[in-house]
CSV table of N, CA and C in Angstrom, one decimal:
chain,number,residue,atom,x,y,z
A,1,MET,N,19.2,38.0,-59.2
A,1,MET,CA,19.4,37.1,-58.2
A,1,MET,C,18.6,36.1,-58.8
A,2,GLY,N,19.0,34.2,-57.5
A,2,GLY,CA,18.2,33.7,-58.0
A,2,GLY,C,18.1,33.4,-57.1
A,3,THR,N,16.1,32.2,-57.1
A,3,THR,CA,15.4,32.3,-56.0
A,3,THR,C,15.9,31.8,-55.0
A,4,TRP,N,17.0,30.5,-55.1
A,4,TRP,CA,17.5,29.6,-54.2
A,4,TRP,C,18.4,30.9,-53.2
A,5,GLU,N,19.1,32.1,-53.6
A,5,GLU,CA,19.6,33.4,-53.0
A,5,GLU,C,18.5,33.7,-52.6
A,6,CYS,N,17.5,33.7,-52.6
A,6,CYS,CA,16.2,34.9,-52.2
A,6,CYS,C,16.2,34.2,-51.3
A,7,ALA,N,16.0,32.6,-50.8
A,7,ALA,CA,15.5,32.3,-49.8
A,7,ALA,C,17.1,31.8,-48.9
A,8,LYS,N,17.7,31.9,-49.5
A,8,LYS,CA,19.4,31.4,-48.0
A,8,LYS,C,19.3,33.1,-47.9
A,9,ASN,N,18.9,33.6,-48.3
A,9,ASN,CA,19.1,35.4,-47.8
A,9,ASN,C,17.8,35.4,-46.8
A,10,ALA,N,16.8,35.2,-46.9
A,10,ALA,CA,15.9,35.1,-45.8
A,10,ALA,C,16.0,34.0,-44.8
A,11,VAL,N,17.1,33.0,-45.2
A,11,VAL,CA,16.9,32.1,-44.0
A,11,VAL,C,18.0,33.2,-42.9
A,12,GLN,N,19.1,33.2,-43.5
A,12,GLN,CA,20.3,33.9,-43.1
A,12,GLN,C,19.8,35.7,-42.3
A,13,LYS,N,18.9,36.4,-42.5
A,13,LYS,CA,18.4,37.0,-41.9
A,13,LYS,C,17.7,36.9,-40.2
A,14,ARG,N,17.1,35.7,-40.4
A,14,ARG,CA,17.0,35.2,-39.0
A,14,ARG,C,17.4,34.5,-38.2
A,15,MET,N,19.2,34.1,-38.9
A,15,MET,CA,19.9,34.0,-37.9
A,15,MET,C,20.5,35.1,-36.8
A,16,THR,N,20.1,35.0,-36.0
A,16,THR,CA,20.3,36.4,-34.7
A,16,THR,C,21.1,36.1,-34.0
A,17,ASP,N,21.6,34.7,-33.6
A,17,ASP,CA,22.5,34.4,-32.0
A,17,ASP,C,23.8,34.4,-32.8
A,18,LYS,N,25.0,34.6,-31.9
A,18,LYS,CA,26.2,34.3,-32.5
A,18,LYS,C,26.5,33.3,-32.0
A,19,CYS,N,27.1,32.1,-32.1
A,19,CYS,CA,28.0,31.1,-32.4
A,19,CYS,C,29.7,31.2,-32.4
A,20,VAL,N,30.2,30.6,-31.5
A,20,VAL,CA,31.2,30.0,-31.3
A,20,VAL,C,31.6,28.7,-31.5
A,21,PHE,N,32.1,28.2,-32.5
A,21,PHE,CA,32.6,26.8,-32.9
A,21,PHE,C,33.9,26.4,-32.4
A,22,THR,N,34.4,25.9,-31.5
A,22,THR,CA,35.5,25.1,-31.0
A,22,THR,C,35.6,23.6,-32.0
A,23,GLU,N,36.9,23.3,-32.8
A,23,GLU,CA,36.8,21.8,-33.3
A,23,GLU,C,37.9,21.7,-32.6
A,24,MET,N,37.4,20.0,-32.1
A,24,MET,CA,38.4,19.4,-31.2
A,24,MET,C,39.2,18.3,-32.0
A,25,GLU,N,40.7,18.2,-31.3
A,25,GLU,CA,41.5,16.9,-31.9
A,25,GLU,C,42.2,16.3,-31.2
A,26,GLU,N,42.1,15.3,-31.4
A,26,GLU,CA,42.7,13.8,-30.4
A,26,GLU,C,44.3,14.3,-30.5
A,27,GLN,N,44.5,13.8,-28.8
A,27,GLN,CA,46.5,14.2,-29.0
A,27,GLN,C,46.7,13.2,-27.6
A,28,THR,N,48.0,13.0,-28.1
A,28,THR,CA,48.7,11.3,-27.3
A,28,THR,C,49.7,11.8,-26.5
A,29,THR,N,49.2,12.2,-25.1
A,29,THR,CA,50.6,12.7,-24.3
A,29,THR,C,51.7,11.7,-24.2
A,30,ALA,N,53.1,12.1,-23.5
A,30,ALA,CA,54.3,11.4,-23.3
A,30,ALA,C,53.9,10.1,-22.9
A,31,TRP,N,52.6,10.2,-22.3
A,31,TRP,CA,52.6,8.4,-21.3
A,31,TRP,C,51.3,8.1,-22.1
A,32,GLY,N,50.9,7.9,-22.8
A,32,GLY,CA,50.3,7.4,-23.7
A,32,GLY,C,49.0,7.7,-23.6
A,33,GLU,N,48.1,8.6,-22.9
A,33,GLU,CA,46.6,8.8,-22.8
A,33,GLU,C,46.2,10.0,-23.6
A,34,THR,N,45.0,9.7,-24.3
A,34,THR,CA,45.0,10.0,-26.0
A,34,THR,C,43.8,10.9,-24.9
A,35,LYS,N,43.7,12.2,-25.5
A,35,LYS,CA,43.0,13.6,-24.8
A,35,LYS,C,42.5,13.9,-26.2
A,36,MET,N,41.2,15.0,-25.9
A,36,MET,CA,40.7,15.9,-26.8
A,36,MET,C,41.4,17.4,-26.3
A,37,MET,N,41.9,17.9,-27.1
A,37,MET,CA,41.9,18.9,-27.3
A,37,MET,C,41.6,20.3,-28.1
A,38,PRO,N,41.4,21.8,-27.8
A,38,PRO,CA,41.1,22.7,-28.6
A,38,PRO,C,41.9,23.0,-29.9
A,39,LYS,N,41.7,22.9,-31.0
A,39,LYS,CA,41.9,22.9,-32.7
A,39,LYS,C,42.2,24.3,-32.9
A,40,GLU,N,40.5,24.3,-33.4
A,40,GLU,CA,40.3,26.0,-34.0
A,40,GLU,C,39.1,26.2,-33.8
A,41,GLN,N,39.2,27.8,-33.7
A,41,GLN,CA,38.1,28.4,-33.3
A,41,GLN,C,37.2,29.2,-34.4
A,42,THR,N,35.9,28.9,-34.1
A,42,THR,CA,35.1,30.1,-35.6
A,42,THR,C,34.3,30.3,-35.1
A,43,GLU,N,33.6,31.9,-35.6
A,43,GLU,CA,32.6,32.8,-34.7
A,43,GLU,C,31.7,32.9,-36.0
A,44,THR,N,30.6,32.4,-35.9
A,44,THR,CA,29.6,33.2,-37.2
A,44,THR,C,28.3,33.3,-36.6
A,45,ILE,N,27.1,33.2,-37.4
A,45,ILE,CA,25.8,34.0,-37.1
A,45,ILE,C,25.3,32.4,-36.8
A,46,CYS,N,24.2,31.9,-36.0
A,46,CYS,CA,23.3,31.1,-36.1
A,46,CYS,C,22.3,31.3,-35.3
A,47,LYS,N,21.0,30.0,-35.5
A,47,LYS,CA,19.3,30.5,-34.9
A,47,LYS,C,19.9,29.2,-33.7
A,48,MET,N,19.5,29.2,-32.6
A,48,MET,CA,18.9,27.9,-31.9
A,48,MET,C,17.8,27.9,-32.5
A,49,ILE,N,17.3,26.8,-32.6
A,49,ILE,CA,15.3,26.3,-32.8
A,49,ILE,C,15.5,25.3,-32.0
A,50,HIS,N,13.9,24.5,-31.5
A,50,HIS,CA,13.1,24.1,-31.1
A,50,HIS,C,14.0,23.1,-29.7
A,51,MET,N,14.6,24.3,-28.7
A,51,MET,CA,15.2,23.5,-27.5
A,51,MET,C,13.8,22.6,-26.4
A,52,LYS,N,14.6,21.8,-26.5
A,52,LYS,CA,13.9,20.6,-25.2
A,52,LYS,C,14.7,20.6,-24.5
A,53,GLN,N,14.1,20.6,-23.2
A,53,GLN,CA,15.0,20.1,-21.8
A,53,GLN,C,14.1,19.4,-21.1
A,54,ASP,N,14.6,18.1,-20.1
A,54,ASP,CA,14.2,17.6,-19.4
A,54,ASP,C,15.5,17.3,-18.2
A,55,MET,N,14.9,16.1,-17.6
A,55,MET,CA,16.0,15.8,-16.3
A,55,MET,C,15.2,14.1,-16.0
A,56,GLN,N,16.9,13.5,-16.1
A,56,GLN,CA,17.0,12.2,-15.6
A,56,GLN,C,17.7,11.4,-14.8
A,57,LYS,N,17.1,10.7,-13.9
A,57,LYS,CA,18.2,10.2,-13.0
A,57,LYS,C,18.9,9.3,-13.0
A,58,ASN,N,19.7,9.5,-13.1
A,58,ASN,CA,20.9,8.0,-13.4
A,58,ASN,C,21.3,7.5,-12.5
A,59,GLY,N,20.8,6.7,-11.7
A,59,GLY,CA,21.6,6.4,-10.1
A,59,GLY,C,21.0,7.0,-9.2
A,60,LEU,N,22.1,7.8,-9.1
A,60,LEU,CA,21.7,9.2,-7.6
A,60,LEU,C,22.3,10.0,-8.1
A,61,ILE,N,22.3,10.0,-9.3
A,61,ILE,CA,22.8,11.2,-10.0
A,61,ILE,C,21.8,11.8,-10.9
A,62,TRP,N,21.7,13.4,-10.7
A,62,TRP,CA,20.3,14.0,-11.2
A,62,TRP,C,21.1,14.5,-12.9
A,63,GLU,N,20.8,14.4,-14.5
A,63,GLU,CA,21.5,15.2,-15.3
A,63,GLU,C,20.0,16.1,-15.7
A,64,ASN,N,20.3,17.2,-16.8
A,64,ASN,CA,19.5,17.9,-16.8
A,64,ASN,C,20.1,18.0,-18.2
A,65,ARG,N,19.4,17.8,-19.2
A,65,ARG,CA,19.8,17.5,-20.5
A,65,ARG,C,18.7,18.4,-21.6
A,66,GLN,N,19.8,19.0,-22.3
A,66,GLN,CA,18.8,20.3,-23.4
A,66,GLN,C,19.3,19.4,-24.7
A,67,LYS,N,18.2,19.8,-25.8
A,67,LYS,CA,18.6,19.7,-26.9
A,67,LYS,C,18.3,20.6,-27.6
A,68,ALA,N,18.8,20.9,-28.6
A,68,ALA,CA,18.3,21.5,-29.4
A,68,ALA,C,18.7,22.1,-31.5
A,69,VAL,N,18.1,21.9,-31.8
A,69,VAL,CA,18.7,22.2,-33.4
A,69,VAL,C,19.2,23.6,-33.5
A,70,LEU,N,20.4,23.5,-34.1
A,70,LEU,CA,21.2,25.2,-34.5
A,70,LEU,C,21.2,24.9,-36.0
A,71,LEU,N,20.6,25.9,-36.8
A,71,LEU,CA,20.9,26.9,-37.9
A,71,LEU,C,22.2,27.3,-38.0
A,72,TYR,N,22.6,27.5,-39.2
A,72,TYR,CA,24.0,27.9,-39.9
A,72,TYR,C,24.3,28.0,-40.9
A,73,PRO,N,25.0,29.1,-41.2
A,73,PRO,CA,25.2,29.3,-42.5
A,73,PRO,C,25.8,27.8,-44.0
A,74,VAL,N,25.5,27.7,-44.6
A,74,VAL,CA,25.8,27.0,-45.5
A,74,VAL,C,27.3,26.7,-45.9
A,75,GLU,N,28.0,27.7,-45.7
A,75,GLU,CA,30.0,28.1,-46.1
A,75,GLU,C,30.3,27.5,-45.2
A,76,MET,N,29.5,27.6,-43.9
A,76,MET,CA,30.4,26.9,-42.5
A,76,MET,C,30.6,24.9,-43.0
A,77,ASP,N,31.6,24.5,-42.3
A,77,ASP,CA,31.9,23.5,-42.1
A,77,ASP,C,31.9,23.0,-40.4
A,78,ILE,N,31.3,22.3,-39.7
A,78,ILE,CA,31.3,22.2,-38.4
A,78,ILE,C,31.4,20.7,-37.8
A,79,PRO,N,32.7,19.8,-37.8
A,79,PRO,CA,32.5,18.8,-37.5
A,79,PRO,C,31.8,18.4,-36.1
A,80,LYS,N,31.2,16.9,-36.5
A,80,LYS,CA,30.5,16.4,-35.3
A,80,LYS,C,31.4,16.7,-34.4
A,81,GLY,N,31.3,16.8,-33.0
A,81,GLY,CA,32.0,16.6,-31.7
A,81,GLY,C,33.0,18.4,-31.4
A,82,SER,N,32.1,19.2,-31.7
A,82,SER,CA,33.0,20.3,-31.4
A,82,SER,C,32.3,20.8,-30.5
A,83,LEU,N,32.6,22.0,-30.0
A,83,LEU,CA,31.8,22.5,-29.0
A,83,LEU,C,31.6,24.0,-29.8
A,84,ALA,N,30.3,23.5,-29.1
A,84,ALA,CA,29.4,25.3,-29.2
A,84,ALA,C,28.8,26.1,-28.4
A,85,SER,N,29.4,27.4,-28.4
A,85,SER,CA,29.0,28.4,-27.5
A,85,SER,C,28.2,29.8,-28.2
A,86,VAL,N,26.6,29.1,-27.4
A,86,VAL,CA,25.9,30.4,-28.4
A,86,VAL,C,25.0,31.3,-27.5
A,87,GLU,N,25.4,32.4,-28.1
A,87,GLU,CA,24.4,33.7,-27.4
A,87,GLU,C,23.3,33.9,-28.1
A,88,THR,N,22.3,34.1,-27.1
A,88,THR,CA,21.0,34.4,-27.9
A,88,THR,C,20.8,35.9,-28.4
A,89,GLU,N,20.0,36.2,-28.7
A,89,GLU,CA,19.8,37.5,-29.4
A,89,GLU,C,19.2,38.3,-28.1
A,90,ASN,N,18.7,37.3,-27.1
A,90,ASN,CA,18.0,37.7,-25.7
A,90,ASN,C,19.1,37.5,-24.7
A,91,GLY,N,20.4,37.5,-24.9
A,91,GLY,CA,21.1,37.7,-23.9
A,91,GLY,C,21.5,36.5,-23.3
A,92,MET,N,20.8,34.9,-23.7
A,92,MET,CA,21.0,33.6,-22.9
A,92,MET,C,22.6,33.2,-23.4
A,93,ARG,N,23.1,32.7,-22.6
A,93,ARG,CA,24.4,32.0,-23.2
A,93,ARG,C,24.4,30.4,-22.7
A,94,TYR,N,24.7,29.5,-23.7
A,94,TYR,CA,24.1,28.0,-23.9
A,94,TYR,C,25.7,27.4,-24.4
A,95,GLU,N,26.2,26.1,-23.9
A,95,GLU,CA,27.0,25.8,-24.2
A,95,GLU,C,27.3,24.0,-24.4
A,96,GLY,N,27.5,23.7,-25.4
A,96,GLY,CA,26.8,22.3,-25.7
A,96,GLY,C,28.0,21.8,-26.8
A,97,LYS,N,27.5,20.8,-27.5
A,97,LYS,CA,28.3,20.2,-28.1
A,97,LYS,C,27.7,19.6,-29.4
A,98,ILE,N,27.8,19.7,-30.7
A,98,ILE,CA,27.6,19.7,-31.7
A,98,ILE,C,27.5,18.2,-32.3
A,99,GLY,N,26.2,17.7,-32.6
A,99,GLY,CA,26.3,16.0,-33.7
A,99,GLY,C,26.1,16.4,-34.8
A,100,GLU,N,25.2,15.5,-35.5
A,100,GLU,CA,25.0,15.0,-36.6
A,100,GLU,C,24.7,16.7,-37.3
A,101,SER,N,24.9,17.0,-38.7
A,101,SER,CA,25.1,18.1,-39.3
A,101,SER,C,24.6,17.5,-41.0
A,102,ILE,N,23.5,18.6,-41.2
A,102,ILE,CA,22.7,18.4,-42.6
A,102,ILE,C,22.5,19.2,-43.5
A,103,ALA,N,22.8,19.5,-44.7
A,103,ALA,CA,23.5,20.3,-45.3
A,103,ALA,C,21.5,20.7,-46.3
A,104,PHE,N,21.5,21.6,-46.6
A,104,PHE,CA,20.6,22.4,-47.2
A,104,PHE,C,21.2,23.7,-48.3
A,105,VAL,N,20.5,23.9,-49.1
A,105,VAL,CA,20.6,24.2,-50.2
A,105,VAL,C,20.8,26.4,-49.6
A,106,THR,N,19.9,26.5,-48.6
A,106,THR,CA,19.4,27.7,-47.5
A,106,THR,C,20.6,27.7,-46.3
A,107,HIS,N,21.3,26.7,-45.6
A,107,HIS,CA,21.6,26.1,-44.7
A,107,HIS,C,21.9,25.0,-44.1
A,108,LYS,N,22.8,24.9,-43.1
A,108,LYS,CA,22.8,23.9,-42.3
A,108,LYS,C,22.5,23.7,-41.0
A,109,GLU,N,21.8,22.4,-40.6
A,109,GLU,CA,21.3,22.5,-39.3
A,109,GLU,C,22.3,21.1,-38.9
A,110,ALA,N,22.1,21.3,-37.3
A,110,ALA,CA,23.3,20.3,-37.0
A,110,ALA,C,22.5,20.0,-34.8
A,111,ASP,N,22.9,19.1,-34.8
A,111,ASP,CA,21.9,18.7,-33.5
A,111,ASP,C,22.7,19.6,-32.3
A,112,TRP,N,22.0,19.9,-30.9
A,112,TRP,CA,23.1,20.8,-30.0
A,112,TRP,C,22.8,20.2,-29.2
A,113,LYS,N,23.7,19.2,-28.2
A,113,LYS,CA,23.1,18.7,-26.7
A,113,LYS,C,24.2,19.4,-25.7
A,114,GLN,N,23.9,19.0,-24.7
A,114,GLN,CA,24.3,19.8,-23.6
A,114,GLN,C,23.3,19.1,-22.3
A,115,THR,N,24.4,18.7,-21.4
A,115,THR,CA,24.6,17.9,-20.3
A,115,THR,C,24.7,18.5,-18.7
A,116,GLU,N,24.2,18.9,-17.9
A,116,GLU,CA,24.4,19.2,-16.7
A,116,GLU,C,24.2,17.9,-15.7
A,117,VAL,N,25.6,17.2,-14.1
A,117,VAL,CA,24.8,16.4,-13.8
A,117,VAL,C,25.3,17.5,-12.5
A,118,PHE,N,23.9,17.3,-11.4
A,118,PHE,CA,23.8,17.4,-10.3
A,118,PHE,C,24.1,16.0,-9.0
A,119,GLY,N,24.3,16.6,-7.9
A,119,GLY,CA,24.7,15.1,-7.2
A,119,GLY,C,26.0,14.9,-6.4
């Protein structure tokens, strides 16, 4: 086994969270409206790291924004804009949207964002 394969296995052993990715596609209705519809669901291991949370006031409405980095196997291909449901090893459940991804030899990293609106 090569050095990079050992590193890849070491990174993937730390991926103890469960992710379900839902790829979205644009569909046009009969009356001309364009909307996003679920296309395909994929389940895999992952690891959510560097969670950041803040509240921001937007006019009269408060937004609770969470950002994180999501690590997932290099074999997976998750398009930008996919929805991600993450269940951590301690039972917490997060739902958000996937942003840009970066590929490394051992794993891939993607931006993950969630916004909740109050008000």
